[in-house]
Each structure stands twice: as structure tokens, then as C-alpha cells.
PDB file of C-alpha atoms in Angstrom:
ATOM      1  CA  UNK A   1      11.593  80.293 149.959  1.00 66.00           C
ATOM      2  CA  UNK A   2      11.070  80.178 146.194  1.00 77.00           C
ATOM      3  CA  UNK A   3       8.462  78.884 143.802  1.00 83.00           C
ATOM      4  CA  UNK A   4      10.385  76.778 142.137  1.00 86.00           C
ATOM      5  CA  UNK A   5       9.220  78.237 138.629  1.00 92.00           C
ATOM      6  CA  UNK A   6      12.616  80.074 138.225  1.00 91.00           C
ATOM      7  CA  UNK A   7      13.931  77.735 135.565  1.00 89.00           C
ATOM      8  CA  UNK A   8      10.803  77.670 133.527  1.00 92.00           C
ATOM      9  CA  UNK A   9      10.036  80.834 133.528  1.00 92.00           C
ATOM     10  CA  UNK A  10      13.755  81.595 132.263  1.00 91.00           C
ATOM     11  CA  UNK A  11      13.162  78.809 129.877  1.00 90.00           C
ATOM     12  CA  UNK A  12       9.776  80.537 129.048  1.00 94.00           C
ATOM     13  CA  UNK A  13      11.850  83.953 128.739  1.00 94.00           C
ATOM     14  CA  UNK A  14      14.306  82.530 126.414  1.00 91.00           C
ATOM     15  CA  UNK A  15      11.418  81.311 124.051  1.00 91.00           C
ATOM     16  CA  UNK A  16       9.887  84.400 124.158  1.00 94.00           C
ATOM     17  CA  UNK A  17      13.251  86.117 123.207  1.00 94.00           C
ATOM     18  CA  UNK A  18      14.353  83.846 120.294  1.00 92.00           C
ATOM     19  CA  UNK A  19      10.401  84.012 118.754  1.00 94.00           C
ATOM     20  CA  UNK A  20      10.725  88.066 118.740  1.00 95.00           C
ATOM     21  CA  UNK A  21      14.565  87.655 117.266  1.00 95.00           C
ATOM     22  CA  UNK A  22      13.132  85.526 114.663  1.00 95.00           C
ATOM     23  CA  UNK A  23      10.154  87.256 113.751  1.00 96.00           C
ATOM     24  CA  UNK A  24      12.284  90.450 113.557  1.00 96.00           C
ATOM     25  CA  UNK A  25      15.138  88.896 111.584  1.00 96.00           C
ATOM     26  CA  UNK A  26      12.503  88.058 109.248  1.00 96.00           C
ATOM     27  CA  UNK A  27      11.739  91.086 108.241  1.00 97.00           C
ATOM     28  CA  UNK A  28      15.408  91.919 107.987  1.00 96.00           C
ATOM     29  CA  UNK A  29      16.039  89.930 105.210  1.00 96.00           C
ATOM     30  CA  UNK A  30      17.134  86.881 107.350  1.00 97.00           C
ATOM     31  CA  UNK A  31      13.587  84.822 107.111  1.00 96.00           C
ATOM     32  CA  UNK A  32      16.107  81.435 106.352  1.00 96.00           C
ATOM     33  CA  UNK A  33      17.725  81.302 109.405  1.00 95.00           C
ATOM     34  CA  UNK A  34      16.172  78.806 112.499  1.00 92.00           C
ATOM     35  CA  UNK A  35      17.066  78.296 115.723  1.00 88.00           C
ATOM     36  CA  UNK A  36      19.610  75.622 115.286  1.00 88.00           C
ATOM     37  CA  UNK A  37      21.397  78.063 113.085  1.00 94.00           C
ATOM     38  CA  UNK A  38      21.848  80.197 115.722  1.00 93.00           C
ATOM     39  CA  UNK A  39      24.046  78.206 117.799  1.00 93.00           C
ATOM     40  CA  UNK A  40      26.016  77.382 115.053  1.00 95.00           C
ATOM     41  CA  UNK A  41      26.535  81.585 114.535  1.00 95.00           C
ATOM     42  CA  UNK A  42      27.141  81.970 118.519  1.00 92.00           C
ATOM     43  CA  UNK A  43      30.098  79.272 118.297  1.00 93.00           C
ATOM     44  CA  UNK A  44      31.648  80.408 115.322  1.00 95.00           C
ATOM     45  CA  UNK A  45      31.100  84.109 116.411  1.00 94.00           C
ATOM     46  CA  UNK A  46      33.391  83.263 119.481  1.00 92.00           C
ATOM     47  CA  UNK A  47      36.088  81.519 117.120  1.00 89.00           C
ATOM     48  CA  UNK A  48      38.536  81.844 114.625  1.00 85.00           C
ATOM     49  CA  UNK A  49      36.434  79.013 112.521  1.00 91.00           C
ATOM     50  CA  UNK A  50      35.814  75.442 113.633  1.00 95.00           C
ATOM     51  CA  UNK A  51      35.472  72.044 112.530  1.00 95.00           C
ATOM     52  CA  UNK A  52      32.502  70.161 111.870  1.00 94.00           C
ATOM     53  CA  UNK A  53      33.497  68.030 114.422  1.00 94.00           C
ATOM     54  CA  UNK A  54      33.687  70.872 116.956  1.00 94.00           C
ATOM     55  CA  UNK A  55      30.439  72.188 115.594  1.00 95.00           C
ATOM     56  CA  UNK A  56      28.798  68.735 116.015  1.00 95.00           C
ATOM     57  CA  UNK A  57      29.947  68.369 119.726  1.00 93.00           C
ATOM     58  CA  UNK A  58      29.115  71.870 120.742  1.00 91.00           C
ATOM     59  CA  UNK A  59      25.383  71.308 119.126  1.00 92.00           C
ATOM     60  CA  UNK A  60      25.082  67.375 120.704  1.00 90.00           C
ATOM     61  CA  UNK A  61      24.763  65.748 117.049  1.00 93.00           C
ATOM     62  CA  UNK A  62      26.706  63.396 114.905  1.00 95.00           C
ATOM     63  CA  UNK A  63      29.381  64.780 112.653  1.00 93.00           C
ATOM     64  CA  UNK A  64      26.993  64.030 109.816  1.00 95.00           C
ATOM     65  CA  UNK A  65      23.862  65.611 111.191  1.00 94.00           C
ATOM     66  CA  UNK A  66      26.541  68.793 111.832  1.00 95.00           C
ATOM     67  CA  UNK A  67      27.776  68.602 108.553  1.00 95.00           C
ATOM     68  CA  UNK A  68      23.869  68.811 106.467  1.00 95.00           C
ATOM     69  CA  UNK A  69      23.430  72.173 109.170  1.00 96.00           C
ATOM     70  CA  UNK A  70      26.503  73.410 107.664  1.00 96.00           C
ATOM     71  CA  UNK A  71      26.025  72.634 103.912  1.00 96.00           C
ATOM     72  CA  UNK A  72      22.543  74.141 104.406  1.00 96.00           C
ATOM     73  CA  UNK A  73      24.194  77.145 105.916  1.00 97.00           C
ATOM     74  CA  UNK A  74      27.349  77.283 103.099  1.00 97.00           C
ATOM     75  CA  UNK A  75      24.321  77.238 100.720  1.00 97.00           C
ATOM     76  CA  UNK A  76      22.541  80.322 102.232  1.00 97.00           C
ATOM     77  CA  UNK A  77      25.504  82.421 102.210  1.00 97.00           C
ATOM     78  CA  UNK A  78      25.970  82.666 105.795  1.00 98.00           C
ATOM     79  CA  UNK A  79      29.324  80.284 106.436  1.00 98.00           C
ATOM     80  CA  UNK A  80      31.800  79.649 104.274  1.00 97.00           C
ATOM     81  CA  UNK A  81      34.467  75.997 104.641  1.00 95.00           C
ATOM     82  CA  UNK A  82      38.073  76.194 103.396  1.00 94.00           C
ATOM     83  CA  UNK A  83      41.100  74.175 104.021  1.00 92.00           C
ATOM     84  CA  UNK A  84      41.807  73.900 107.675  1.00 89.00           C
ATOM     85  CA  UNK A  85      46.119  75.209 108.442  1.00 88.00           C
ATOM     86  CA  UNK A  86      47.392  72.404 110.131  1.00 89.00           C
ATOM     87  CA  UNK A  87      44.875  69.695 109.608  1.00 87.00           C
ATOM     88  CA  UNK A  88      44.768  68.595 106.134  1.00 87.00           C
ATOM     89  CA  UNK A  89      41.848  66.125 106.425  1.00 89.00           C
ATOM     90  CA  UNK A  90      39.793  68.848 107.998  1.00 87.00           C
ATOM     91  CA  UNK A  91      37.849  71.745 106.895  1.00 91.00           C
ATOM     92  CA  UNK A  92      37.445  74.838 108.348  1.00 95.00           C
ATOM     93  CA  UNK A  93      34.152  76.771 109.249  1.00 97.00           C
ATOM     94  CA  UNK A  94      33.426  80.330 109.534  1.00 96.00           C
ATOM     95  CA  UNK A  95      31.137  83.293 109.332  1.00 97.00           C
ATOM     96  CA  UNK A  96      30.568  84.918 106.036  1.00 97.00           C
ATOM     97  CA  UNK A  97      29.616  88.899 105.905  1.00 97.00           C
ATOM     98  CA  UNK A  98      26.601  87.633 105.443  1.00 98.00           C
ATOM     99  CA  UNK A  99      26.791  85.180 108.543  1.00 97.00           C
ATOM    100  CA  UNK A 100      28.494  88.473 110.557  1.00 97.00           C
ATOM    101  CA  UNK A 101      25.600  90.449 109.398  1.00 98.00           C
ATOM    102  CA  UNK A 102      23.137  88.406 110.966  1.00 97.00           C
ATOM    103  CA  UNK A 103      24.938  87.981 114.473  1.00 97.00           C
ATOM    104  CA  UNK A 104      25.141  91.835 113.974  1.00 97.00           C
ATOM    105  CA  UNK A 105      21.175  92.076 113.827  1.00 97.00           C
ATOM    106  CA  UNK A 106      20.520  89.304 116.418  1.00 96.00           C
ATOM    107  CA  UNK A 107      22.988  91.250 119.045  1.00 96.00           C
ATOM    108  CA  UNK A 108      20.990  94.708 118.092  1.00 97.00           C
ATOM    109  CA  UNK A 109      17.817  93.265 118.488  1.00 96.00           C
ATOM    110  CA  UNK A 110      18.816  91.393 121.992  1.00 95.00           C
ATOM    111  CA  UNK A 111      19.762  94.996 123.431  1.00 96.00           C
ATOM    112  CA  UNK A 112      16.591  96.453 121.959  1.00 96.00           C
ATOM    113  CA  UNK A 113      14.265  93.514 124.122  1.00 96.00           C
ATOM    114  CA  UNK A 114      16.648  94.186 127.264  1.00 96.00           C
ATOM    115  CA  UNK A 115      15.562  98.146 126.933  1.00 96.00           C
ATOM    116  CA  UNK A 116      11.925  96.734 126.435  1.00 96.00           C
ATOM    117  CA  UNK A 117      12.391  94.701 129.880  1.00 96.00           C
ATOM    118  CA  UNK A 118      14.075  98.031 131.298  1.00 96.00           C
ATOM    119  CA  UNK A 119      10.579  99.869 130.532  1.00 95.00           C
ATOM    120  CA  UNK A 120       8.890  96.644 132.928  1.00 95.00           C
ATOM    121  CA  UNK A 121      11.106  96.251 135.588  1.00 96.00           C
ATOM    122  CA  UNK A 122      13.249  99.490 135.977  1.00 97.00           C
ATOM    123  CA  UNK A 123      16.880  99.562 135.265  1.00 96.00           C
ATOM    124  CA  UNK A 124      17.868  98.361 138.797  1.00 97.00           C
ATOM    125  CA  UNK A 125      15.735  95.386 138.658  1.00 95.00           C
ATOM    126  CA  UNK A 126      16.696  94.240 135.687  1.00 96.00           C
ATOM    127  CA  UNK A 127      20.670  94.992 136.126  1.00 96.00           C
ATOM    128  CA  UNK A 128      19.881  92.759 139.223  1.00 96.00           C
ATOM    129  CA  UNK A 129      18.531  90.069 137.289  1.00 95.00           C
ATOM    130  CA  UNK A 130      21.824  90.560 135.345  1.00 95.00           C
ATOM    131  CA  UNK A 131      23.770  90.216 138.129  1.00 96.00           C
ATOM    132  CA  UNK A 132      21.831  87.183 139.991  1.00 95.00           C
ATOM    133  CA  UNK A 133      22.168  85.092 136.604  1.00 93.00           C
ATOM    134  CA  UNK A 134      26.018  85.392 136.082  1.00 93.00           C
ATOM    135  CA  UNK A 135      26.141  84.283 139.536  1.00 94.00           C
ATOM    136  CA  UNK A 136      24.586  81.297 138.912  1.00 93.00           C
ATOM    137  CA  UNK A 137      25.733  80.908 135.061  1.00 92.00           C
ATOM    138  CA  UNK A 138      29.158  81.051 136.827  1.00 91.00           C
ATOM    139  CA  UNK A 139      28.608  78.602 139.778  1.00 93.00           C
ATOM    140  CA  UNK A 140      27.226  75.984 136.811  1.00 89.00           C
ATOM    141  CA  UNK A 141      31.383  76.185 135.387  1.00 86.00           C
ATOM    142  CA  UNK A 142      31.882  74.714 131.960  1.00 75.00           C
ATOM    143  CA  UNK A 143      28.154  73.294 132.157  1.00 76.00           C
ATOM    144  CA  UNK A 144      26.094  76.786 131.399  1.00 77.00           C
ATOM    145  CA  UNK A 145      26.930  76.709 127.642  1.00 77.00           C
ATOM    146  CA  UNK A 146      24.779  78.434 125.406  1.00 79.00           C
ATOM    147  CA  UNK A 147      23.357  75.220 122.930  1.00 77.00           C
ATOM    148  CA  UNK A 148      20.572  73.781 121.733  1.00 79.00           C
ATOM    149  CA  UNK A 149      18.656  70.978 124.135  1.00 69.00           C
ATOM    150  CA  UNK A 150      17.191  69.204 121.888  1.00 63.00           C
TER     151      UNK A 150
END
């Protein structure tokens, strides 16, 4: 029988992840960026550009609360919006080199704190946490999406 502290302490994991990602992307030259930004990067990094209306739904906000994320981020230098192909009344979003740069430095940094957690729990224990969470990520279906909970 479990605890029944699995979920926090992945919750508690998670935290512990994006606090290290942030502090190191910091020093990177990426001090701007916050959370929220992040799940804007992970959408757009999986995507040939999307909508603020796509963006908005895949973050749980209103169009307009979407849309100040993404004028904040066109401002930065890390997305850029041009004139969507086949929808005329929409814009387009999508990762600027600068934008790619940063997923580039969050993804390096990820593998560096999974060969940190290799050094704690040994290879095989942590390619069977691996394993035991994309069991369950894949019995949750289209619900185990990575977003913000707000």
C-alpha cells in the first residue's frame, strides 16, 4: 500500500526542477523569462506556430490575458506574430532564435538535473521512475498535458 504522498512529492519535484531551471537560465542570459513563459515555449516548441487563441486555451486564460503574455514575450525577443496562411483575421505565433535558444538551454539543463538524480538513485531506479510515470502519464490520455495550474 502507498503513502499517498506520490502526487505531492512529484508536485514538490517539479517545483524543485523549474526553481533550478530558472535560477540557471538566469545566469544564462535568460533572467526575463517566468514560469508562465515556459508553457507558452513548450506549446509553440511542439508546433508550427499557433494562435493566441490556441495559446490561451492550452494555458486556461482568456484570449486577452494570452495575448499581454505574448506581447510581453514579442517584446523580449523570444516570439515573433505574423500573418497567419489561411486565416486572415488571425495571427500567427512562433519561436524566435532567441525563443529556440532558450528551449535549447531549458532542455540542456533538464538532462543535466536527470544525471544529478542518476548520482541519488542509480540509473535503474531512476529509468524506473521513467518508466512508472509514462505509464501513468499515458493511462491519464489527453488529460496529462504539460500547463500551468494556476
Amino acid at each position: 500500500m502507498t503513502s499517498g504522498d506520490i502526487p505531492g512529492l512529484m508536485a514538490m519535484a517539479f517545483h524543485a526542477v523549474m526553481d533550478t531551471v530558472h535560477e540557471r537560465l538566469a545566469e544564462q542570459g535568460f533572467a526575463d523569462v517566468r514560469p508562465a513563459h515556459g508553457f507558452v515555449f513548450q506549446l509553440l516548441s511542439h508546433t508550427r506556430g499557433s494562435t493566441a487563441v490556441e495559446i490561451a486555451a492550452h494555458l486556461g486564460v482568456t484570449k486577452q490575458g494570452a495575448t499581454q503574455l505574448l506581447a510581453e514575450l514579442e517584446t523580449r525577443g523570444y516570439v515573433q506574430r505574423m500573418p497567419h496562411p489561411t486565416d486572415r483575421r488571425a495571427r500567427l505565433v512562433s519561436l524566435t532564435e532567441r525563443g529556440w535558444a532558450c528551449v535549447a538551454a531549458v532542455v540542456a539543463e533538464w538532462r543535466a538535473i536527470e544525471e544529478g538524480w542518476v548520482e541519488l538513485v542509480g540509473r535503474e531506479g531512476l529509468e524506473g521512475v521513467e518508466a512508472a510515470l509514462r505509464v501513468i502519464v499515458g493511462a491519464a490520455g489527453g488529460r496529462a498535458v504539460l500547463r500551468p495550474l494556476w
